[in-house]
Amino acid sequence: MPVPMPAHRCQLLPAPWHGVHGVLTDSARHFGRHVHYTFGIGLLERGGQRSASGCGEVEARAGDLLAHNPGEVHDGRPLQGAPRRWWMLHLEPDQLARWGGTEAAADAIELTRPVLQDARLHEALQSLFGRLLQWHRQPSLPAAQALACDEALARCCSRLL
């Protein structure tokens, strides 16, 4: 009898900005080593995972924030095989610099902690992901709601930097 694949669901959340997208993942799968060519900042909502990072092996649990740099080799393994749920925001390097309000060149930016705890960034990410879901359901948002999306992204990027 074949072994069933672990539970896995992934939803791409396009964003109203070029070079930015969100992903919502529910998964018990092990993700082998890979890279993204974007900055990633995410929120582990449920469960936990162990992963390789540019700083070595790290462990994250529900409520922790996850981060990776463009081209950084990482993986993801659920703790005790239990499903985990996380949101990730992927930003092309120039977009993080732009929305973060920094004069630094995009290639000079480096996220130094793959797992972090920051209550204000956590709150900003929750707000941003809520707004992305709303925009995903209704792409032609009224101007005030579109401005709120922009503000949420700028708040996340500036707090991250």
Coordinates of C-alpha atoms in Angstrom, one line a residue:
M1 CA 0.0 0.0 0.0
P2 CA 1.5 3.4 -1.0
V3 CA 2.4 5.8 1.8
P4 CA 0.1 8.9 1.6
M5 CA 1.7 12.3 1.1
P6 CA 1.7 14.6 4.1
A7 CA -1.1 17.2 4.1
H8 CA -0.2 20.2 2.0
R9 CA -2.0 23.3 0.8
C10 CA -0.4 26.5 -0.6
Q11 CA -2.2 29.6 -1.8
L12 CA -0.5 32.3 -3.8
L13 CA -1.6 35.8 -2.9
P14 CA -0.8 38.3 -5.7
A15 CA -0.3 41.8 -4.4
P16 CA -1.2 45.2 -5.9
W17 CA 2.5 46.0 -6.2
H18 CA 5.1 44.8 -8.8
G19 CA 7.7 42.6 -7.3
V20 CA 5.7 41.6 -4.2
H21 CA 3.5 38.6 -3.5
G22 CA 2.3 36.6 -0.5
V23 CA 2.0 32.9 0.1
L24 CA -0.2 31.1 2.7
T25 CA 1.0 27.5 3.3
D26 CA -0.5 24.7 5.5
S27 CA 1.8 21.8 5.3
A28 CA 3.3 18.8 7.0
R29 CA 5.8 18.3 4.2
H30 CA 9.5 18.6 4.4
F31 CA 10.9 21.1 1.9
G32 CA 14.4 20.3 0.8
R33 CA 17.1 22.8 0.5
H34 CA 16.2 25.6 -2.0
V35 CA 16.5 29.3 -2.6
H36 CA 14.3 32.2 -3.5
Y37 CA 15.6 35.3 -5.3
T38 CA 13.5 37.5 -3.1
F39 CA 13.6 38.7 0.5
G40 CA 11.1 36.7 2.6
I41 CA 9.4 37.7 5.8
G42 CA 6.8 35.5 7.3
L43 CA 4.7 34.7 10.3
L44 CA 4.5 31.1 11.6
E45 CA 0.9 30.9 12.7
R46 CA 0.6 27.3 13.8
G47 CA 3.0 24.5 14.6
G48 CA 6.7 24.6 14.3
Q49 CA 9.6 23.9 12.1
R50 CA 13.3 23.3 12.0
S51 CA 15.3 24.7 9.1
A52 CA 18.7 25.3 7.7
S53 CA 19.6 29.0 7.2
G54 CA 22.5 31.3 6.5
C55 CA 23.1 31.3 10.3
G56 CA 22.9 27.5 10.7
E57 CA 20.1 25.3 12.0
V58 CA 17.2 27.2 13.5
E59 CA 13.9 26.3 15.1
A60 CA 10.7 28.3 14.9
R61 CA 7.4 27.9 16.7
A62 CA 3.9 29.5 16.4
G63 CA 4.1 33.2 16.8
D64 CA 7.7 33.5 15.5
L65 CA 8.7 35.5 12.5
L66 CA 10.7 33.9 9.7
A67 CA 13.1 35.7 7.4
H68 CA 15.4 34.9 4.5
N69 CA 17.6 36.8 2.1
P70 CA 17.7 36.5 -1.7
G71 CA 19.7 33.4 -2.7
E72 CA 20.0 32.1 0.9
V73 CA 19.9 28.3 1.0
H74 CA 17.2 27.1 3.4
D75 CA 14.8 24.2 4.0
G76 CA 11.9 23.5 6.3
R77 CA 11.0 20.4 8.3
P78 CA 7.9 20.2 10.5
L79 CA 8.5 19.6 14.2
Q80 CA 7.5 16.0 15.0
G81 CA 5.9 15.7 11.6
A82 CA 2.9 17.9 12.6
P83 CA 1.4 20.3 10.1
R84 CA 2.4 24.0 10.3
R85 CA 0.8 27.1 8.9
W86 CA 2.7 30.1 7.8
W87 CA 2.3 33.3 5.8
M88 CA 5.3 34.6 3.7
L89 CA 5.7 37.9 2.0
H90 CA 8.2 37.8 -0.8
L91 CA 9.8 41.1 -2.0
E92 CA 12.2 41.6 -4.9
P93 CA 15.3 43.2 -3.4
D94 CA 14.6 46.7 -4.8
Q95 CA 11.1 46.6 -3.5
L96 CA 12.2 46.0 0.1
A97 CA 14.6 49.0 -0.2
R98 CA 11.8 51.2 -1.8
W99 CA 9.0 50.3 0.6
G100 CA 11.3 50.3 3.6
G101 CA 12.3 53.9 2.9
T102 CA 16.0 53.3 2.9
E103 CA 18.7 55.0 0.8
A104 CA 20.7 51.7 1.0
A105 CA 21.3 49.9 -2.3
A106 CA 19.2 46.7 -2.4
D107 CA 22.3 44.5 -2.6
A108 CA 23.5 46.1 0.7
I109 CA 20.5 44.9 2.7
E110 CA 20.9 41.8 4.7
L111 CA 18.4 40.2 7.1
T112 CA 20.6 38.9 9.9
R113 CA 18.1 36.7 11.9
P114 CA 16.2 33.9 10.2
V115 CA 13.8 33.6 13.2
L116 CA 12.8 36.6 15.2
Q117 CA 10.3 37.8 17.8
D118 CA 9.1 41.3 17.3
A119 CA 5.6 42.2 18.5
R120 CA 5.2 45.3 16.3
L121 CA 6.5 43.6 13.2
H122 CA 4.2 40.6 14.0
E123 CA 1.2 43.0 14.2
A124 CA 2.2 44.8 11.0
L125 CA 2.5 41.5 9.1
Q126 CA -0.9 40.3 10.4
S127 CA -2.4 43.5 9.2
L128 CA -0.7 43.3 5.8
F129 CA -1.7 39.7 5.2
G130 CA -5.3 40.6 6.1
R131 CA -5.3 43.4 3.6
L132 CA -3.7 41.1 0.9
L133 CA -6.5 38.6 1.5
Q134 CA -9.0 41.4 1.1
W135 CA -7.3 42.7 -2.0
H136 CA -7.1 39.1 -3.4
R137 CA -10.9 38.8 -3.0
Q138 CA -11.7 42.2 -4.4
P139 CA -8.8 43.6 -6.6
S140 CA -10.6 46.9 -7.3
L141 CA -10.5 48.3 -3.7
P142 CA -11.7 51.8 -3.0
A143 CA -8.8 54.3 -2.9
A144 CA -8.8 54.5 1.0
Q145 CA -8.4 50.7 1.2
A146 CA -5.7 50.7 -1.5
L147 CA -3.9 53.4 0.5
A148 CA -4.2 51.2 3.7
C149 CA -2.5 48.3 1.8
D150 CA 0.3 50.6 0.8
E151 CA 0.7 51.8 4.4
A152 CA 0.7 48.3 5.8
L153 CA 3.5 47.2 3.3
A154 CA 5.5 50.3 4.2
R155 CA 5.1 49.7 7.9
C156 CA 6.3 46.1 7.5
C157 CA 9.3 46.9 5.4
S158 CA 10.5 49.9 7.5
R159 CA 10.1 47.8 10.7
L160 CA 12.0 44.9 9.2
L161 CA 14.8 47.2 8.2

